[in-house]
């Protein structure tokens, strides 16, 4: 009678199989079973099944849109041929075509500064005393192009690097309002009113410095939540970060430019002229109307001058208010400020900036315009 004994591992004898499960499978496999219709590659990466792509692909939606346009091309042509639509399209195209080159140039320069200029440069260049650092930081906006979307993360990086919050906030407000691209666009948009460029520069710089000093005087530490990390800490190369910033800002700012151009064209072509005349003829109402419009439209500062120039029913002072308020406080800026510095900060900083910007714009317009 032969007795069978198990051989030790490595002696060449047979080994018993596992008590349960397939004899040649791994001890455990936590990954789910590959669903039918997918393609695996070395156990990683699966193809997308037709069910996962959804019932409507982008190509299908585009085809449906084109077919619908062909079916209703007669009514569409009739609507576009109406005089009011001709006027609307003329204003819309004029605003977009004039503003787009300045917007793209501003985005390129803004991305270059945000990616290639280290925030420590600003910390070394600013005076140590906050009272002196505020006007220096405000004046730095005149030589450092940047839209308002880029100025908020840059200001957050300055605070993280130890720059006084008052100086960082002054730069946040001045950079998108008085940089060379914005002032050049303003000069092109108002060729017959060169004083508009000086008025915008003076009013915006005064508001930026005043808000910085106001925060230094009345601001509290618990209102300001320093950002945990900066935008340049995402691990990407500088080239990738630059083009990523350009793509994001062009799409983001371009969308707001289209919305602003549509609003300006609608005001010119659709709203009855007597309504605009009534609002524009009242000094206080015209200023408040364009200040609120600047907040709601949220147009990029490189393009807002062309929208303001199209609002010819309103006075230069009212349009100056539009140009000063917009780059400092609007809907997207409020969201950016709340996300970067905290909601407690934004709820206090935004209303104060709005009131001060309106007041300084009116006083500057009374003196210079």
Tab-separated table of N, CA and C in Angstrom, residues 30-197:
chain	number	residue	atom	x	y	z
A	30	UNK	N	-9.145	41.954	-7.186
A	30	UNK	CA	-10.151	42.931	-6.771
A	30	UNK	C	-10.802	43.668	-7.912
A	31	UNK	N	-10.202	43.616	-9.135
A	31	UNK	CA	-10.775	44.377	-10.238
A	31	UNK	C	-12.037	43.713	-10.722
A	32	UNK	N	-13.053	44.503	-11.129
A	32	UNK	CA	-14.284	43.912	-11.618
A	32	UNK	C	-14.076	43.249	-12.957
A	33	UNK	N	-14.995	42.368	-13.277
A	33	UNK	CA	-14.919	41.661	-14.552
A	33	UNK	C	-15.106	42.641	-15.703
A	34	UNK	N	-14.315	42.480	-16.730
A	34	UNK	CA	-14.397	43.356	-17.894
A	34	UNK	C	-15.759	43.212	-18.544
A	35	UNK	N	-16.509	44.306	-18.675
A	35	UNK	CA	-17.837	44.176	-19.271
A	35	UNK	C	-17.745	43.854	-20.743
A	36	UNK	N	-18.784	43.239	-21.249
A	36	UNK	CA	-18.763	42.906	-22.682
A	36	UNK	C	-18.690	44.175	-23.525
A	37	UNK	N	-17.985	44.056	-24.640
A	37	UNK	CA	-17.904	45.173	-25.563
A	37	UNK	C	-16.755	46.109	-25.286
A	38	UNK	N	-15.929	45.836	-24.217
A	38	UNK	CA	-14.794	46.691	-23.931
A	38	UNK	C	-13.524	45.976	-24.315
A	39	UNK	N	-12.469	46.757	-24.510
A	39	UNK	CA	-11.187	46.200	-24.940
A	39	UNK	C	-10.180	46.515	-23.882
A	40	UNK	N	-9.541	45.524	-23.322
A	40	UNK	CA	-8.525	45.749	-22.310
A	40	UNK	C	-7.149	45.738	-22.935
A	41	UNK	N	-6.187	46.337	-22.233
A	41	UNK	CA	-4.816	46.360	-22.704
A	41	UNK	C	-3.918	46.160	-21.504
A	42	UNK	N	-3.363	44.938	-21.370
A	42	UNK	CA	-2.505	44.596	-20.260
A	42	UNK	C	-3.202	44.781	-18.927
A	43	UNK	N	-4.492	44.519	-18.932
A	43	UNK	CA	-5.219	44.646	-17.680
A	43	UNK	C	-5.562	46.057	-17.314
A	44	UNK	N	-5.158	47.031	-18.131
A	44	UNK	CA	-5.420	48.438	-17.836
A	44	UNK	C	-6.017	49.086	-19.052
A	45	UNK	N	-6.887	50.072	-18.860
A	45	UNK	CA	-7.461	50.834	-19.958
A	45	UNK	C	-8.481	50.020	-20.692
A	46	UNK	N	-9.645	50.515	-20.798
A	46	UNK	CA	-10.728	49.841	-21.467
A	46	UNK	C	-11.274	50.757	-22.540
A	47	UNK	N	-11.706	50.213	-23.614
A	47	UNK	CA	-12.386	50.994	-24.637
A	47	UNK	C	-13.740	51.429	-24.136
A	48	UNK	N	-14.355	52.325	-24.813
A	48	UNK	CA	-15.656	52.835	-24.407
A	48	UNK	C	-16.731	52.120	-25.181
A	49	UNK	N	-17.648	51.562	-24.470
A	49	UNK	CA	-18.740	50.861	-25.124
A	49	UNK	C	-19.698	51.856	-25.722
A	50	UNK	N	-20.506	51.445	-26.685
A	50	UNK	CA	-21.470	52.356	-27.277
A	50	UNK	C	-22.435	52.899	-26.255
A	51	UNK	N	-22.768	52.070	-25.216
A	51	UNK	CA	-23.703	52.564	-24.217
A	51	UNK	C	-23.105	53.686	-23.401
A	52	UNK	N	-21.755	53.666	-23.160
A	52	UNK	CA	-21.119	54.676	-22.322
A	52	UNK	C	-21.036	56.019	-23.019
A	53	UNK	N	-21.035	56.022	-24.336
A	53	UNK	CA	-20.885	57.290	-25.050
A	53	UNK	C	-22.161	58.110	-25.078
A	54	UNK	N	-23.268	57.533	-24.644
A	54	UNK	CA	-24.515	58.273	-24.606
A	54	UNK	C	-25.255	58.168	-25.914
A	55	UNK	N	-26.549	58.463	-25.891
A	55	UNK	CA	-27.340	58.328	-27.120
A	55	UNK	C	-27.056	59.399	-28.149
A	56	UNK	N	-26.518	60.571	-27.721
A	56	UNK	CA	-26.295	61.681	-28.650
A	56	UNK	C	-24.815	62.047	-28.625
A	57	UNK	N	-24.103	61.721	-29.659
A	57	UNK	CA	-22.705	62.110	-29.770
A	57	UNK	C	-22.617	63.525	-30.329
A	58	UNK	N	-21.484	64.224	-30.142
A	58	UNK	CA	-21.361	65.586	-30.698
A	58	UNK	C	-21.566	65.647	-32.197
A	59	UNK	N	-21.070	64.624	-32.928
A	59	UNK	CA	-21.257	64.646	-34.388
A	59	UNK	C	-22.729	64.522	-34.758
A	60	UNK	N	-23.461	63.708	-33.995
A	60	UNK	CA	-24.889	63.565	-34.267
A	60	UNK	C	-25.635	64.859	-33.977
A	61	UNK	N	-25.272	65.516	-32.878
A	61	UNK	CA	-25.923	66.789	-32.551
A	61	UNK	C	-25.635	67.837	-33.620
A	62	UNK	N	-24.383	67.874	-34.104
A	62	UNK	CA	-24.038	68.830	-35.151
A	62	UNK	C	-24.830	68.540	-36.428
A	63	UNK	N	-24.978	67.255	-36.764
A	63	UNK	CA	-25.750	66.900	-37.962
A	63	UNK	C	-27.205	67.314	-37.826
A	64	UNK	N	-27.786	67.077	-36.653
A	64	UNK	CA	-29.171	67.483	-36.416
A	64	UNK	C	-29.335	68.991	-36.506
A	65	UNK	N	-28.342	69.720	-35.982
A	65	UNK	CA	-28.408	71.179	-36.038
A	65	UNK	C	-28.365	71.672	-37.479
A	66	UNK	N	-27.467	71.096	-38.284
A	66	UNK	CA	-27.360	71.520	-39.681
A	66	UNK	C	-28.622	71.176	-40.466
A	67	UNK	N	-29.192	69.992	-40.201
A	67	UNK	CA	-30.420	69.624	-40.886
A	67	UNK	C	-31.573	70.560	-40.507
A	68	UNK	N	-31.629	70.919	-39.224
A	68	UNK	CA	-32.670	71.847	-38.786
A	68	UNK	C	-32.497	73.215	-39.440
A	69	UNK	N	-31.241	73.669	-39.536
A	69	UNK	CA	-30.985	74.958	-40.176
A	69	UNK	C	-31.383	74.932	-41.649
A	70	UNK	N	-31.131	73.798	-42.339
A	70	UNK	CA	-31.525	73.695	-43.740
A	70	UNK	C	-33.045	73.684	-43.903
A	71	UNK	N	-33.727	73.019	-42.990
A	71	UNK	CA	-35.178	72.946	-43.077
A	71	UNK	C	-35.840	74.300	-42.879
A	72	UNK	N	-35.251	75.119	-41.990
A	72	UNK	CA	-35.871	76.406	-41.661
A	72	UNK	C	-35.058	77.576	-42.205
A	73	UNK	N	-34.327	77.348	-43.292
A	73	UNK	CA	-33.486	78.422	-43.800
A	73	UNK	C	-34.305	79.605	-44.318
A	74	UNK	N	-35.506	79.351	-44.822
A	74	UNK	CA	-36.341	80.454	-45.292
A	74	UNK	C	-36.719	81.410	-44.182
A	75	UNK	N	-37.354	80.922	-43.087
A	75	UNK	CA	-37.670	81.835	-41.974
A	75	UNK	C	-36.438	82.494	-41.358
A	76	UNK	N	-35.313	81.738	-41.308
A	76	UNK	CA	-34.101	82.326	-40.723
A	76	UNK	C	-33.599	83.477	-41.588
A	77	UNK	N	-33.599	83.289	-42.903
A	77	UNK	CA	-33.162	84.369	-43.791
A	77	UNK	C	-34.080	85.584	-43.676
A	78	UNK	N	-35.379	85.330	-43.565
A	78	UNK	CA	-36.303	86.446	-43.418
A	78	UNK	C	-36.080	87.221	-42.143
A	79	UNK	N	-35.802	86.481	-41.040
A	79	UNK	CA	-35.563	87.161	-39.765
A	79	UNK	C	-34.266	87.962	-39.801
A	80	UNK	N	-33.212	87.384	-40.407
A	80	UNK	CA	-31.933	88.090	-40.468
A	80	UNK	C	-31.985	89.290	-41.407
A	81	UNK	N	-32.910	89.285	-42.355
A	81	UNK	CA	-33.008	90.403	-43.286
A	81	UNK	C	-33.769	91.590	-42.709
A	82	UNK	N	-34.383	91.414	-41.553
A	82	UNK	CA	-35.117	92.517	-40.938
A	82	UNK	C	-34.152	93.641	-40.563
A	83	UNK	N	-34.572	94.893	-40.668
A	83	UNK	CA	-33.667	96.006	-40.342
A	83	UNK	C	-33.119	95.956	-38.919
A	84	UNK	N	-33.951	95.532	-37.957
A	84	UNK	CA	-33.476	95.502	-36.578
A	84	UNK	C	-32.366	94.473	-36.411
A	85	UNK	N	-32.467	93.330	-37.110
A	85	UNK	CA	-31.416	92.323	-37.025
A	85	UNK	C	-30.160	92.774	-37.765
A	86	UNK	N	-30.331	93.488	-38.876
A	86	UNK	CA	-29.165	94.025	-39.566
A	86	UNK	C	-28.397	94.990	-38.674
A	87	UNK	N	-29.133	95.846	-37.978
A	87	UNK	CA	-28.489	96.774	-37.043
A	87	UNK	C	-27.822	96.019	-35.891
A	88	UNK	N	-28.518	94.996	-35.376
A	88	UNK	CA	-27.963	94.208	-34.269
A	88	UNK	C	-26.662	93.542	-34.684
A	89	UNK	N	-26.646	92.896	-35.844
A	89	UNK	CA	-25.441	92.190	-36.292
A	89	UNK	C	-24.301	93.151	-36.583
A	90	UNK	N	-24.632	94.339	-37.085
A	90	UNK	CA	-23.570	95.313	-37.366
A	90	UNK	C	-22.849	95.714	-36.088
A	91	UNK	N	-23.608	96.036	-35.043
A	91	UNK	CA	-22.995	96.427	-33.775
A	91	UNK	C	-22.248	95.259	-33.149
A	92	UNK	N	-22.843	94.071	-33.184
A	92	UNK	CA	-22.222	92.892	-32.572
A	92	UNK	C	-20.882	92.577	-33.224
A	93	UNK	N	-20.859	92.501	-34.551
A	93	UNK	CA	-19.626	92.163	-35.258
A	93	UNK	C	-18.570	93.252	-35.058
A	94	UNK	N	-18.987	94.508	-35.060
A	94	UNK	CA	-18.024	95.603	-34.886
A	94	UNK	C	-17.349	95.533	-33.527
A	95	UNK	N	-18.128	95.278	-32.474
A	95	UNK	CA	-17.554	95.204	-31.133
A	95	UNK	C	-16.590	94.026	-31.011
A	96	UNK	N	-16.991	92.862	-31.508
A	96	UNK	CA	-16.150	91.670	-31.381
A	96	UNK	C	-14.872	91.799	-32.188
A	97	UNK	N	-14.974	92.268	-33.433
A	97	UNK	CA	-13.791	92.372	-34.295
A	97	UNK	C	-12.799	93.390	-33.738
A	98	UNK	N	-13.293	94.491	-33.208
A	98	UNK	CA	-12.390	95.491	-32.650
A	98	UNK	C	-11.727	95.017	-31.362
A	99	UNK	N	-12.456	94.296	-30.534
A	99	UNK	CA	-11.942	93.940	-29.213
A	99	UNK	C	-11.092	92.682	-29.219
A	100	UNK	N	-11.318	91.763	-30.141
A	100	UNK	CA	-10.670	90.457	-30.084
A	100	UNK	C	-9.143	90.523	-30.135
A	101	UNK	N	-8.512	91.323	-31.003
A	101	UNK	CA	-7.038	91.361	-30.981
A	101	UNK	C	-6.471	91.809	-29.653
A	102	UNK	N	-7.080	92.801	-29.011
A	102	UNK	CA	-6.588	93.261	-27.711
A	102	UNK	C	-6.799	92.200	-26.641
A	103	UNK	N	-7.904	91.476	-26.727
A	103	UNK	CA	-8.157	90.424	-25.750
A	103	UNK	C	-7.109	89.322	-25.865
A	104	UNK	N	-6.807	88.890	-27.081
A	104	UNK	CA	-5.825	87.821	-27.274
A	104	UNK	C	-4.440	88.278	-26.826
A	105	UNK	N	-4.054	89.501	-27.181
A	105	UNK	CA	-2.750	90.008	-26.767
A	105	UNK	C	-2.664	90.117	-25.251
A	106	UNK	N	-3.716	90.605	-24.634
A	106	UNK	CA	-3.718	90.704	-23.175
A	106	UNK	C	-3.629	89.346	-22.509
A	107	UNK	N	-4.310	88.357	-23.048
A	107	UNK	CA	-4.259	87.010	-22.477
A	107	UNK	C	-2.855	86.425	-22.597
A	108	UNK	N	-2.205	86.628	-23.749
A	108	UNK	CA	-0.846	86.112	-23.940
A	108	UNK	C	0.128	86.726	-22.936
A	109	UNK	N	0.071	88.039	-22.793
A	109	UNK	CA	0.981	88.703	-21.855
A	109	UNK	C	0.661	88.331	-20.417
A	110	UNK	N	-0.618	88.231	-20.101
A	110	UNK	CA	-1.012	87.862	-18.746
A	110	UNK	C	-0.516	86.469	-18.395
A	111	UNK	N	-0.675	85.522	-19.320
A	111	UNK	CA	-0.207	84.160	-19.067
A	111	UNK	C	1.309	84.114	-18.925
A	112	UNK	N	2.017	84.908	-19.731
A	112	UNK	CA	3.479	84.927	-19.646
A	112	UNK	C	3.938	85.437	-18.284
A	113	UNK	N	3.303	86.488	-17.790
A	113	UNK	CA	3.683	87.035	-16.484
A	113	UNK	C	3.344	86.052	-15.368
A	114	UNK	N	2.157	85.457	-15.444
A	114	UNK	CA	1.735	84.541	-14.387
A	114	UNK	C	2.619	83.302	-14.318
A	115	UNK	N	3.158	82.851	-15.468
A	115	UNK	CA	3.929	81.608	-15.501
A	115	UNK	C	5.420	81.852	-15.325
A	116	UNK	N	5.964	82.868	-15.996
A	116	UNK	CA	7.413	83.035	-16.057
A	116	UNK	C	7.966	84.033	-15.052
A	117	UNK	N	7.129	84.895	-14.467
A	117	UNK	CA	7.608	85.834	-13.456
A	117	UNK	C	7.273	85.268	-12.089
A	118	UNK	N	8.266	84.922	-11.284
A	118	UNK	CA	7.967	84.326	-9.974
A	118	UNK	C	7.343	85.347	-9.033
A	119	UNK	N	6.389	84.921	-8.205
A	119	UNK	CA	5.792	85.861	-7.252
A	119	UNK	C	6.796	86.455	-6.285
A	120	UNK	N	7.926	85.765	-6.031
A	120	UNK	CA	8.923	86.324	-5.126
A	120	UNK	C	9.517	87.618	-5.659
A	121	UNK	N	9.451	87.826	-6.981
A	121	UNK	CA	9.947	89.075	-7.550
A	121	UNK	C	9.187	90.271	-6.995
A	122	UNK	N	7.859	90.144	-6.893
A	122	UNK	CA	7.054	91.235	-6.376
A	122	UNK	C	7.344	91.465	-4.891
A	123	UNK	N	7.553	90.381	-4.157
A	123	UNK	CA	7.835	90.520	-2.723
A	123	UNK	C	9.140	91.272	-2.495
A	124	UNK	N	10.131	91.044	-3.351
A	124	UNK	CA	11.404	91.748	-3.202
A	124	UNK	C	11.319	93.188	-3.675
A	125	UNK	N	10.476	93.465	-4.668
A	125	UNK	CA	10.418	94.800	-5.256
A	125	UNK	C	9.594	95.782	-4.434
A	126	UNK	N	8.662	95.301	-3.611
A	126	UNK	CA	7.779	96.199	-2.883
A	126	UNK	C	8.435	96.667	-1.592
A	127	UNK	N	8.158	97.913	-1.180
A	127	UNK	CA	8.662	98.385	0.115
A	127	UNK	C	8.103	97.556	1.266
A	128	UNK	N	8.847	97.550	2.367
A	128	UNK	CA	8.414	96.763	3.520
A	128	UNK	C	7.236	97.401	4.241
A	129	UNK	N	7.169	98.726	4.245
A	129	UNK	CA	6.066	99.392	4.932
A	129	UNK	C	4.804	99.296	4.079
A	130	UNK	N	3.704	98.777	4.641
A	130	UNK	CA	2.489	98.620	3.837
A	130	UNK	C	1.957	99.928	3.271
A	131	UNK	N	2.081	101.029	4.028
A	131	UNK	CA	1.552	102.300	3.539
A	131	UNK	C	2.252	102.745	2.261
A	132	UNK	N	3.540	102.427	2.118
A	132	UNK	CA	4.272	102.754	0.897
A	132	UNK	C	4.128	101.666	-0.155
A	133	UNK	N	3.938	100.426	0.281
A	133	UNK	CA	3.809	99.329	-0.671
A	133	UNK	C	2.513	99.418	-1.466
A	134	UNK	N	1.467	100.008	-0.891
A	134	UNK	CA	0.181	100.089	-1.583
A	134	UNK	C	0.282	100.894	-2.878
A	135	UNK	N	0.773	102.153	-2.856
A	135	UNK	CA	0.854	102.879	-4.135
A	135	UNK	C	1.854	102.276	-5.109
A	136	UNK	N	2.931	101.677	-4.600
A	136	UNK	CA	3.890	101.039	-5.505
A	136	UNK	C	3.253	99.843	-6.197
A	137	UNK	N	2.522	99.029	-5.441
A	137	UNK	CA	1.838	97.883	-6.043
A	137	UNK	C	0.750	98.339	-7.010
A	138	UNK	N	0.046	99.414	-6.657
A	138	UNK	CA	-0.958	99.935	-7.566
A	138	UNK	C	-0.349	100.442	-8.861
A	139	UNK	N	0.758	101.156	-8.759
A	139	UNK	CA	1.419	101.659	-9.964
A	139	UNK	C	2.030	100.536	-10.785
A	140	UNK	N	2.382	99.411	-10.150
A	140	UNK	CA	2.948	98.284	-10.899
A	140	UNK	C	1.959	97.729	-11.903
A	141	UNK	N	0.668	97.926	-11.652
A	141	UNK	CA	-0.322	97.472	-12.614
A	141	UNK	C	-0.236	98.179	-13.944
A	142	UNK	N	0.385	99.357	-13.977
A	142	UNK	CA	0.505	100.112	-15.221
A	142	UNK	C	1.545	99.525	-16.162
A	143	UNK	N	2.429	98.682	-15.662
A	143	UNK	CA	3.489	98.122	-16.503
A	143	UNK	C	3.407	96.606	-16.608
A	144	UNK	N	2.446	95.994	-15.917
A	144	UNK	CA	2.321	94.544	-15.933
A	144	UNK	C	0.950	94.165	-16.470
A	145	UNK	N	0.845	93.855	-17.754
A	145	UNK	CA	-0.467	93.516	-18.317
A	145	UNK	C	-1.045	92.272	-17.658
A	146	UNK	N	-2.341	92.280	-17.483
A	146	UNK	CA	-3.019	91.126	-16.910
A	146	UNK	C	-4.505	91.391	-16.809
A	147	UNK	N	-5.305	90.409	-17.181
A	147	UNK	CA	-6.746	90.575	-17.044
A	147	UNK	C	-7.147	90.264	-15.618
A	148	UNK	N	-8.400	90.565	-15.284
A	148	UNK	CA	-8.848	90.381	-13.908
A	148	UNK	C	-8.852	88.918	-13.498
A	149	UNK	N	-9.041	88.011	-14.468
A	149	UNK	CA	-9.024	86.583	-14.136
A	149	UNK	C	-7.645	86.148	-13.650
A	150	UNK	N	-6.581	86.753	-14.172
A	150	UNK	CA	-5.224	86.399	-13.763
A	150	UNK	C	-4.769	87.167	-12.535
A	151	UNK	N	-5.308	88.364	-12.304
A	151	UNK	CA	-4.833	89.175	-11.189
A	151	UNK	C	-5.212	88.576	-9.840
A	152	UNK	N	-6.334	87.866	-9.757
A	152	UNK	CA	-6.747	87.286	-8.477
A	152	UNK	C	-5.779	86.198	-8.016
A	153	UNK	N	-5.434	85.185	-8.829
A	153	UNK	CA	-4.452	84.200	-8.360
A	153	UNK	C	-3.069	84.792	-8.123
A	154	UNK	N	-2.676	85.804	-8.912
A	154	UNK	CA	-1.384	86.440	-8.664
A	154	UNK	C	-1.389	87.139	-7.303
A	155	UNK	N	-2.478	87.844	-6.977
A	155	UNK	CA	-2.576	88.480	-5.665
A	155	UNK	C	-2.569	87.440	-4.553
A	156	UNK	N	-3.231	86.301	-4.778
A	156	UNK	CA	-3.183	85.236	-3.784
A	156	UNK	C	-1.781	84.710	-3.569
A	157	UNK	N	-1.014	84.567	-4.660
A	157	UNK	CA	0.372	84.122	-4.532
A	157	UNK	C	1.211	85.151	-3.789
A	158	UNK	N	0.952	86.444	-3.988
A	158	UNK	CA	1.688	87.473	-3.264
A	158	UNK	C	1.433	87.374	-1.760
A	159	UNK	N	0.182	87.155	-1.382
A	159	UNK	CA	-0.133	87.024	0.047
A	159	UNK	C	0.570	85.803	0.631
A	160	UNK	N	0.594	84.703	-0.124
A	160	UNK	CA	1.265	83.501	0.360
A	160	UNK	C	2.758	83.721	0.522
A	161	UNK	N	3.347	84.602	-0.295
A	161	UNK	CA	4.790	84.864	-0.218
A	161	UNK	C	5.124	85.919	0.837
A	162	UNK	N	4.151	86.401	1.588
A	162	UNK	CA	4.430	87.330	2.671
A	162	UNK	C	4.219	88.789	2.344
A	163	UNK	N	3.716	89.105	1.148
A	163	UNK	CA	3.419	90.498	0.814
A	163	UNK	C	2.229	90.966	1.639
A	164	UNK	N	2.259	92.220	2.081
A	164	UNK	CA	1.162	92.769	2.869
A	164	UNK	C	-0.141	92.670	2.084
A	165	UNK	N	-1.214	92.187	2.697
A	165	UNK	CA	-2.475	92.054	1.967
A	165	UNK	C	-2.952	93.360	1.334
A	166	UNK	N	-2.713	94.492	1.997
A	166	UNK	CA	-3.145	95.777	1.435
A	166	UNK	C	-2.481	96.034	0.089
A	167	UNK	N	-1.181	95.734	-0.023
A	167	UNK	CA	-0.470	95.931	-1.287
A	167	UNK	C	-0.943	94.922	-2.338
A	168	UNK	N	-1.154	93.679	-1.942
A	168	UNK	CA	-1.626	92.669	-2.894
A	168	UNK	C	-3.008	93.027	-3.441
A	169	UNK	N	-3.871	93.581	-2.597
A	169	UNK	CA	-5.214	93.953	-3.057
A	169	UNK	C	-5.158	95.172	-3.970
A	170	UNK	N	-4.240	96.086	-3.714
A	170	UNK	CA	-4.088	97.228	-4.612
A	170	UNK	C	-3.646	96.770	-6.001
A	171	UNK	N	-2.727	95.810	-6.046
A	171	UNK	CA	-2.303	95.262	-7.341
A	171	UNK	C	-3.456	94.521	-8.005
A	172	UNK	N	-4.240	93.779	-7.231
A	172	UNK	CA	-5.376	93.035	-7.771
A	172	UNK	C	-6.342	93.950	-8.510
A	173	UNK	N	-6.576	95.152	-7.968
A	173	UNK	CA	-7.535	96.070	-8.575
A	173	UNK	C	-6.928	96.880	-9.719
A	174	UNK	N	-5.660	97.219	-9.632
A	174	UNK	CA	-5.081	98.116	-10.635
A	174	UNK	C	-4.609	97.392	-11.881
A	175	UNK	N	-4.069	96.180	-11.733
A	175	UNK	CA	-3.461	95.492	-12.882
A	175	UNK	C	-4.415	95.324	-14.054
A	176	UNK	N	-5.653	94.875	-13.854
A	176	UNK	CA	-6.536	94.724	-15.013
A	176	UNK	C	-7.148	96.024	-15.509
A	177	UNK	N	-6.950	97.131	-14.801
A	177	UNK	CA	-7.625	98.385	-15.147
A	177	UNK	C	-6.725	99.404	-15.820
A	178	UNK	N	-5.419	99.389	-15.527
A	178	UNK	CA	-4.551	100.456	-16.036
A	178	UNK	C	-3.335	99.901	-16.765
A	179	UNK	N	-3.359	98.632	-17.151
A	179	UNK	CA	-2.188	98.099	-17.843
A	179	UNK	C	-2.137	98.624	-19.276
A	180	UNK	N	-0.996	98.529	-19.941
A	180	UNK	CA	-0.847	99.151	-21.277
A	180	UNK	C	-1.837	98.645	-22.315
A	181	UNK	N	-2.191	97.362	-22.272
A	181	UNK	CA	-3.130	96.833	-23.263
A	181	UNK	C	-4.497	97.487	-23.097
A	182	UNK	N	-4.942	97.618	-21.868
A	182	UNK	CA	-6.255	98.212	-21.593
A	182	UNK	C	-6.280	99.682	-21.999
A	183	UNK	N	-5.225	100.416	-21.657
A	183	UNK	CA	-5.200	101.835	-21.995
A	183	UNK	C	-5.104	102.034	-23.517
A	184	UNK	N	-4.357	101.174	-24.203
A	184	UNK	CA	-4.288	101.269	-25.659
A	184	UNK	C	-5.647	100.967	-26.288
A	185	UNK	N	-6.321	99.940	-25.780
A	185	UNK	CA	-7.656	99.621	-26.292
A	185	UNK	C	-8.628	100.766	-26.050
A	186	UNK	N	-8.503	101.437	-24.905
A	186	UNK	CA	-9.373	102.577	-24.610
A	186	UNK	C	-9.122	103.720	-25.585
A	187	UNK	N	-7.851	103.964	-25.902
A	187	UNK	CA	-7.525	105.021	-26.861
A	187	UNK	C	-8.074	104.700	-28.246
A	188	UNK	N	-8.022	103.423	-28.650
A	188	UNK	CA	-8.553	103.042	-29.959
A	188	UNK	C	-10.077	103.136	-29.973
A	189	UNK	N	-10.713	102.775	-28.869
A	189	UNK	CA	-12.176	102.796	-28.807
A	189	UNK	C	-12.733	104.215	-28.740
A	190	UNK	N	-11.968	105.143	-28.172
A	190	UNK	CA	-12.411	106.540	-28.049
A	190	UNK	C	-11.431	107.456	-28.780
A	191	UNK	N	-11.349	107.360	-30.096
A	191	UNK	CA	-10.357	108.173	-30.815
A	191	UNK	C	-10.620	109.665	-30.722
A	192	UNK	N	-11.870	110.060	-30.556
A	192	UNK	CA	-12.170	111.482	-30.452
A	192	UNK	C	-12.154	112.030	-29.051
A	193	UNK	N	-11.883	111.166	-28.062
A	193	UNK	CA	-11.863	111.594	-26.652
A	193	UNK	C	-10.619	111.050	-25.965
A	194	UNK	N	-9.440	111.592	-26.279
A	194	UNK	CA	-8.221	111.077	-25.642
A	194	UNK	C	-8.205	111.276	-24.137
A	195	UNK	N	-9.002	112.225	-23.638
A	195	UNK	CA	-9.043	112.427	-22.196
A	195	UNK	C	-9.646	111.234	-21.462
A	196	UNK	N	-10.349	110.366	-22.191
A	196	UNK	CA	-10.929	109.176	-21.574
A	196	UNK	C	-9.846	108.241	-21.056
A	197	UNK	N	-8.729	108.176	-21.755
A	197	UNK	CA	-7.621	107.319	-21.314
A	197	UNK	C	-7.058	107.826	-19.991
